[in-house]
mmCIF file of C-alpha atoms in Angstrom:
data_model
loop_
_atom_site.group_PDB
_atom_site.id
_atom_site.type_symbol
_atom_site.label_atom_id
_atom_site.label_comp_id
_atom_site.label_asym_id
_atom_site.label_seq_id
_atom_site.Cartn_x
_atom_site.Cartn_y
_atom_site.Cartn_z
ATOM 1 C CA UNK A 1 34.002 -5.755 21.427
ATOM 2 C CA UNK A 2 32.539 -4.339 18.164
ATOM 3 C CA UNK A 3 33.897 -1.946 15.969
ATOM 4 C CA UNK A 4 32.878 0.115 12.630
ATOM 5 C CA UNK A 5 34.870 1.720 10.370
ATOM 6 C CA UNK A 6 34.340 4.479 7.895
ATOM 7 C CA UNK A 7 37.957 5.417 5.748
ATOM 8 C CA UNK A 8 35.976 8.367 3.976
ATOM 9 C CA UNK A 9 35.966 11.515 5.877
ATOM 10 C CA UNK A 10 34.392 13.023 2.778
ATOM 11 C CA UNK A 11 33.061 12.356 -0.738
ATOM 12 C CA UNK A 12 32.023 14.216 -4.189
ATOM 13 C CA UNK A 13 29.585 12.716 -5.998
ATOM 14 C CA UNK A 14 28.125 14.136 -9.366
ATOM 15 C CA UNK A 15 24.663 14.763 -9.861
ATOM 16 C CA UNK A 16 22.819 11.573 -11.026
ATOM 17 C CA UNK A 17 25.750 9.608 -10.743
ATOM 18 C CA UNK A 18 26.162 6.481 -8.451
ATOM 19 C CA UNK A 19 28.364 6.531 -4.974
ATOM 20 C CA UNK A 20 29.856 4.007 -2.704
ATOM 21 C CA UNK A 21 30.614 4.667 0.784
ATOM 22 C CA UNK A 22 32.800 2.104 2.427
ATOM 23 C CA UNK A 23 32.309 0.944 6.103
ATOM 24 C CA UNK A 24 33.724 -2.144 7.553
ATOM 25 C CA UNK A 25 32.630 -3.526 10.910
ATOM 26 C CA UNK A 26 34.123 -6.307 13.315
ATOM 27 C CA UNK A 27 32.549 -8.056 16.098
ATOM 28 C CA UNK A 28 32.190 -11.339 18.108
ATOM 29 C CA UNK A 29 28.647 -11.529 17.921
ATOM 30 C CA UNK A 30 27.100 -14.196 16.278
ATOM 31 C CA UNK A 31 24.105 -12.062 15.521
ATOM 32 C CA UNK A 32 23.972 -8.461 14.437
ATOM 33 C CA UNK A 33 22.407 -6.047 12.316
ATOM 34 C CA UNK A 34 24.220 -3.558 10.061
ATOM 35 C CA UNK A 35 22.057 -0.020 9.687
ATOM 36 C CA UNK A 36 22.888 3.419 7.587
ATOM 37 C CA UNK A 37 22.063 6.587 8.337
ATOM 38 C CA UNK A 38 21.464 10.100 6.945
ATOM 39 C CA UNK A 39 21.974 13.147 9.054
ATOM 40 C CA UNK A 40 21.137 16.193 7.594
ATOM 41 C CA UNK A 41 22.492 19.629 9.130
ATOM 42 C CA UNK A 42 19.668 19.680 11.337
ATOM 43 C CA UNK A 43 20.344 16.539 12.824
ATOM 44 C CA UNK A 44 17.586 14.295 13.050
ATOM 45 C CA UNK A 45 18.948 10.803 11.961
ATOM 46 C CA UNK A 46 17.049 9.639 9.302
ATOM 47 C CA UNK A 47 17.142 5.754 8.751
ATOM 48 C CA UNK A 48 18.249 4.488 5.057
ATOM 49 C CA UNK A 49 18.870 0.370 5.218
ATOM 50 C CA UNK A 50 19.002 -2.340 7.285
ATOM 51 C CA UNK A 51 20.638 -5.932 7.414
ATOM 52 C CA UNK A 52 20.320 -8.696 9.262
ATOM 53 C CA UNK A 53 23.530 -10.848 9.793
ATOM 54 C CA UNK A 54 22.255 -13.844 8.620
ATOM 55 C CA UNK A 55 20.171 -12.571 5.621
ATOM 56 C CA UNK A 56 20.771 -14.225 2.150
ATOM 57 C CA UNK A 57 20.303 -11.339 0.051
ATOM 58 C CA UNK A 58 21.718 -7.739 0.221
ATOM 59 C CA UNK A 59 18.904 -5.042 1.302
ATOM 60 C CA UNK A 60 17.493 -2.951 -1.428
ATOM 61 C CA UNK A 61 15.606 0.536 -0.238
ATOM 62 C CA UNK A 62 14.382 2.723 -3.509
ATOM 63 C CA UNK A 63 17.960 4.174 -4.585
ATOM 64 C CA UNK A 64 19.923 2.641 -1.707
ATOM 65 C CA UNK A 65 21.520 -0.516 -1.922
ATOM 66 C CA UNK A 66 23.416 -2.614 1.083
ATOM 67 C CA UNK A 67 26.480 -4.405 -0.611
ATOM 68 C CA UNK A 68 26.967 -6.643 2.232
ATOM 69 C CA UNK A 69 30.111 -8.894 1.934
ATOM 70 C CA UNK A 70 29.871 -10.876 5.775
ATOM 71 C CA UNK A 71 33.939 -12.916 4.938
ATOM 72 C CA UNK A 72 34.878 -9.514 4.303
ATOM 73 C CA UNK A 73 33.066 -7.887 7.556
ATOM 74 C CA UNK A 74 32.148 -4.999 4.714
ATOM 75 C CA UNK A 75 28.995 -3.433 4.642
ATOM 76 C CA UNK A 76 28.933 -0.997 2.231
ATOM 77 C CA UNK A 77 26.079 1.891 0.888
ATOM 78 C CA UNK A 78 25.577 2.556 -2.859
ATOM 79 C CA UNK A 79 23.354 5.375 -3.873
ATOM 80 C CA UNK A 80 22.189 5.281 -7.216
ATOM 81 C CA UNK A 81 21.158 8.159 -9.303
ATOM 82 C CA UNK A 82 22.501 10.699 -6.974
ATOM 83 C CA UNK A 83 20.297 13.820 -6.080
ATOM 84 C CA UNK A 84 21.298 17.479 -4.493
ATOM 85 C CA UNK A 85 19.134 16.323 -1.417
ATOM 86 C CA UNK A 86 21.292 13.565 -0.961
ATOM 87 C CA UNK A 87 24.235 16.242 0.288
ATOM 88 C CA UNK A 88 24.471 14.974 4.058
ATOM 89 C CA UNK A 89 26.713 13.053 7.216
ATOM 90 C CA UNK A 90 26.067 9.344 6.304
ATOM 91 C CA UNK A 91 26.329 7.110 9.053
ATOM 92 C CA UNK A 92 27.045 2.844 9.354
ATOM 93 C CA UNK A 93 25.999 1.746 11.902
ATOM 94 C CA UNK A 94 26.115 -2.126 13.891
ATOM 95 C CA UNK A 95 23.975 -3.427 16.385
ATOM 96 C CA UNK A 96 24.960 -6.565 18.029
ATOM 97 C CA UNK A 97 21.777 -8.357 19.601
ATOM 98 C CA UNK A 98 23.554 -10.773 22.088
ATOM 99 C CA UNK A 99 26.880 -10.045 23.143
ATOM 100 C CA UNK A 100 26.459 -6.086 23.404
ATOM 101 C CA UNK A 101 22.831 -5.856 24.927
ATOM 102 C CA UNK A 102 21.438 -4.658 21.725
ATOM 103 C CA UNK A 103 23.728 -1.562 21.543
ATOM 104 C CA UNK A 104 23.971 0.667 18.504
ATOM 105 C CA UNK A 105 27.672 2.217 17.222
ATOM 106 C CA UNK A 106 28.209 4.650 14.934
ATOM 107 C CA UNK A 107 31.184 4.705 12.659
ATOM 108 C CA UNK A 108 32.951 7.677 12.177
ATOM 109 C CA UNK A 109 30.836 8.974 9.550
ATOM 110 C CA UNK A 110 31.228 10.595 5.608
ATOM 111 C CA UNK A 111 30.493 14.041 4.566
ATOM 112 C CA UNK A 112 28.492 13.179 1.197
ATOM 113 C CA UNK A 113 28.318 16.615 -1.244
ATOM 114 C CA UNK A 114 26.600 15.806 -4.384
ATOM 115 C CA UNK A 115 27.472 18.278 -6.933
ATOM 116 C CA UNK A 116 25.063 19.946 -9.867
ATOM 117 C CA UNK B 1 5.126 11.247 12.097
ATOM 118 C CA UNK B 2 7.695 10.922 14.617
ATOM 119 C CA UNK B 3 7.453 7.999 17.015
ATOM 120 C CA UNK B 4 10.193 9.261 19.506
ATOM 121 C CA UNK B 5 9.872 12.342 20.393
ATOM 122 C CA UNK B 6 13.133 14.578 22.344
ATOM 123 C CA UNK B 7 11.996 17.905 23.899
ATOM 124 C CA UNK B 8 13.575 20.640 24.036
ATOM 125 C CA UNK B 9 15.011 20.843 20.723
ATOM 126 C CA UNK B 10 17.703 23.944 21.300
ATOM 127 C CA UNK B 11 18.037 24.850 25.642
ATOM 128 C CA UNK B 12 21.033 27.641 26.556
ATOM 129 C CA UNK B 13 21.836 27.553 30.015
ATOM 130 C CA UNK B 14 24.306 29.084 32.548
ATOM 131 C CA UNK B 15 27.163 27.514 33.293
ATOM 132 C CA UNK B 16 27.107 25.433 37.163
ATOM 133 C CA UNK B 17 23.413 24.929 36.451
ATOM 134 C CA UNK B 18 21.440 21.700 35.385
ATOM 135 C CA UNK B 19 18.999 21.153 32.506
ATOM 136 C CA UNK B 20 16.895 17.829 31.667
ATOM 137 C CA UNK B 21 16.399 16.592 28.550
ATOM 138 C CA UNK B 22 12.977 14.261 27.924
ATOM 139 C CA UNK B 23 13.069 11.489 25.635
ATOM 140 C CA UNK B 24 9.204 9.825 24.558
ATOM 141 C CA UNK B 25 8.309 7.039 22.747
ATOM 142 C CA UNK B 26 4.890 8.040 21.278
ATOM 143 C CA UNK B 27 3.318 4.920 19.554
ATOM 144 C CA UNK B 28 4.688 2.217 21.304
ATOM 145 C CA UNK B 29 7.040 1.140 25.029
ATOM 146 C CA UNK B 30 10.376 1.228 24.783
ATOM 147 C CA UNK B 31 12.204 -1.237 27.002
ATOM 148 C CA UNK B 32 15.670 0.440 26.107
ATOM 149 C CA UNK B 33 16.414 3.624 25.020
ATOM 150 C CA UNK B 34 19.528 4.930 24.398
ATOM 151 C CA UNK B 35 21.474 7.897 24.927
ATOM 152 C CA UNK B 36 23.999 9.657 22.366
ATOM 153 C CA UNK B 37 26.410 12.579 22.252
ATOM 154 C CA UNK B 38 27.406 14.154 19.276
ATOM 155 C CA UNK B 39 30.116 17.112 18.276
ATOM 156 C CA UNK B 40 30.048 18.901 15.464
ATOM 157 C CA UNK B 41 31.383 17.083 12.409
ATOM 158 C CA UNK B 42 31.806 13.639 14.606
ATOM 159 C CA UNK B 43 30.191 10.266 14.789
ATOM 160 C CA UNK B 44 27.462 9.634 17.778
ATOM 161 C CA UNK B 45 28.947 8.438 21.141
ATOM 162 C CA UNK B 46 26.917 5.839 22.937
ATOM 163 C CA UNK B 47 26.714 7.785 26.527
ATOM 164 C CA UNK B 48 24.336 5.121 28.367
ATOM 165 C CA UNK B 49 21.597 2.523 27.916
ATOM 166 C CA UNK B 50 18.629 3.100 30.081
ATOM 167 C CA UNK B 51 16.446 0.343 30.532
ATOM 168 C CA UNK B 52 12.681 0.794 32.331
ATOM 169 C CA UNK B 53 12.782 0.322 36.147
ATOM 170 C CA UNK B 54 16.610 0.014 36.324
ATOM 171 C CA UNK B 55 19.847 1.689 36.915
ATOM 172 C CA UNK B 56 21.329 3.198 33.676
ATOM 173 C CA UNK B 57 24.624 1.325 32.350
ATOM 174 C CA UNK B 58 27.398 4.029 31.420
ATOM 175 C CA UNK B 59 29.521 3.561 28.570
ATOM 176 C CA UNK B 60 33.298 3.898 29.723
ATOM 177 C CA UNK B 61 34.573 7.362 30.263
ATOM 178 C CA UNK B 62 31.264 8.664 30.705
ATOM 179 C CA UNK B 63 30.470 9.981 34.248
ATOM 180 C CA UNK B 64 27.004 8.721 35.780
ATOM 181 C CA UNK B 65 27.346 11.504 38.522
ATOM 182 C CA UNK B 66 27.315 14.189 35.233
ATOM 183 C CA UNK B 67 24.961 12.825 33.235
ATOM 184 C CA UNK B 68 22.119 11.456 35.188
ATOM 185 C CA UNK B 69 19.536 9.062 33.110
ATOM 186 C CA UNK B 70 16.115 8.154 34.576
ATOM 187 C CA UNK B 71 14.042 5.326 33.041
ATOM 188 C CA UNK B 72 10.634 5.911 35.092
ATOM 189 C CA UNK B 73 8.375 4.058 32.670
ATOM 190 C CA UNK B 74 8.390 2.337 29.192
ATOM 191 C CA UNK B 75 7.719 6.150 27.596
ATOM 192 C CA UNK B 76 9.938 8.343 29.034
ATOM 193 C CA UNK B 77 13.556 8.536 29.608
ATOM 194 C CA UNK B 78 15.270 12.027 30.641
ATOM 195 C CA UNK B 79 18.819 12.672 30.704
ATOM 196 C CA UNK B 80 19.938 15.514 32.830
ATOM 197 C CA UNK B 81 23.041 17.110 32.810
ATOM 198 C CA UNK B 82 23.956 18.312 36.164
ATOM 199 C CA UNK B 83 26.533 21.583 36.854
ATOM 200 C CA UNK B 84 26.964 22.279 33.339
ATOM 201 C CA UNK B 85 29.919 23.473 32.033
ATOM 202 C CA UNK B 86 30.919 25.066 28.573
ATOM 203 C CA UNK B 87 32.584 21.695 27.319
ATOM 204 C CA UNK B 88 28.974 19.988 27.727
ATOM 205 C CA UNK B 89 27.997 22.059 24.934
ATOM 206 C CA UNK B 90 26.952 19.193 22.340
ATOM 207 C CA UNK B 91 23.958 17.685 20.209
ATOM 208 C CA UNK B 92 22.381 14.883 22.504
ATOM 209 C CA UNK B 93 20.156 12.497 21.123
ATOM 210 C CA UNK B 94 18.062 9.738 22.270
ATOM 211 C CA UNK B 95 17.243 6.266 20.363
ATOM 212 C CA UNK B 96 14.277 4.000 21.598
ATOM 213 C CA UNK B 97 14.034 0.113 21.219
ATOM 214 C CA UNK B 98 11.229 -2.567 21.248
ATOM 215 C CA UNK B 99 14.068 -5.108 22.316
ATOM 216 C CA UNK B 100 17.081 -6.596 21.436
ATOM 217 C CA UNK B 101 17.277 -9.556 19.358
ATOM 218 C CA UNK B 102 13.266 -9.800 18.689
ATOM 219 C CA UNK B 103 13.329 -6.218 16.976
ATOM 220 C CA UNK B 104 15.891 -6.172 14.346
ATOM 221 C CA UNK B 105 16.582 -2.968 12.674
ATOM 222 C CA UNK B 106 13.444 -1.047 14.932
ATOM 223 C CA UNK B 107 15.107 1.734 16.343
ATOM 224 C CA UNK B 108 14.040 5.057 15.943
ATOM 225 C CA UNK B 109 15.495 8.151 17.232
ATOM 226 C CA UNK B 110 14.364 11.592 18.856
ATOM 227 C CA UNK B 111 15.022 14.825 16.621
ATOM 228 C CA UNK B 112 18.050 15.642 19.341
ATOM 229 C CA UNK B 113 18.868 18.430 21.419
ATOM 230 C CA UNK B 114 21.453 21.215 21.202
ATOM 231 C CA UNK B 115 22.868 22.170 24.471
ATOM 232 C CA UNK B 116 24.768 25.502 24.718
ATOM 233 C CA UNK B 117 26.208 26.467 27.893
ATOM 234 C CA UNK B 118 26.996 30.165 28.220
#
């Protein structure tokens, strides 16, 4: 079975400052891939960062960074230089590639509110 | 531009009746797509995976006879929700997939649907 975990139902984050949202994951899959998310109140998922279980070196998008610590089964997303825009549900997300068919879960999410 | 596209966006129907919601992969043939339920202020439930040409494999608690998923070719998926009720209200989404191991982190997903059942 695989599991994710998000402890932070919500966060405040001051404008242009730097935030850490936790997740933690578990799973018996040998291989797997560790994804966040944005959804904004519209919906639509919108895809931040990705890594690879066997990767060397944490994942680097723009202002998102992947702090991905595999002993510790943490996996978790630091925004740099925080923006208004950035106010949204983030998501972690795990996708294990051999024992769980390729399936994607969702942790349980944390209300991000970056304020001015 | 989008590469999965989910149609309709917002549907209200009456309660006991069904509606069908289309999932597309645009650019490219999705072997697996997948099929998620969302409440307001909660994570996304895996409902099913729906693989081209075969049955639909139902996440526990989920029932197939309520939520029917057809996989008719390597662009199209539709969920339909069948006798709806008030407490099927939700936002569904889809998510497409090249593959499984072989395709990494490509997964993209649908804009969703809001279902309201009156």
């Amino acid at each position: 079975a695989q599991k994710i975990t998000q402890t932070q139902p919500g966060m405040f984050v001051q404008e242009k400052e730097a935030v850490t949202l936790d997740c933690t994951y578990d799973t018996s899959d040998p291989s797997y891939g560790l994804f966040w998310y944005k959804q904004p109140s519209s919906g639509e998922m919108i895809f931040l960062i990705y890594q690879g279980s066997y990767d060397q070196q944490n994942a680097t998008e723009g202002r998102y960074s992947l702090n991905f610590q595999k002993a510790r089964k943490s996996a978790n997303l630091v925004i740099s230089a925080s923006q208004l825009g950035d106010s949204a549900m983030y998501f972690c997300a795990m996708r294990g590639f051999y024992n769980q068919g390729g399936k994607l879960i969702f942790g349980q999410g944390t209300e991000l509110s970056v304020k001015p | 531009g989008a590469v999965v596209s989910q149609h309709p966006s917002w549907v209200i129907c009456k309660s006991g009746t069904s509606v069908k919601i289309e999932c597309r992969s645009l650019d490219f043939q999705a072997t697996t797509m997948f099929w998620y339920r969302q409440f307001p202020k909660q994570s996304l439930m895996l409902m099913a995976t729906s693989n081209e040409g075969s049955k639909a494999t139902y996440e526990q608690g989920v029932e197939k006879d309520k939520f029917l998923i057809n996989h008719a070719s390597l662009t199209l998926s539709t969920l339909t929700v069948t006798s709806a009720h008030p407490e099927d209200s939700s936002f569904y989404i889809c998510s497409a997939s090249l593959g499984t191991a072989s395709s990494g982190n490509t997964i993209y997903f649908g804009e969703g649907s809001w279902l309201t059942v009156v």
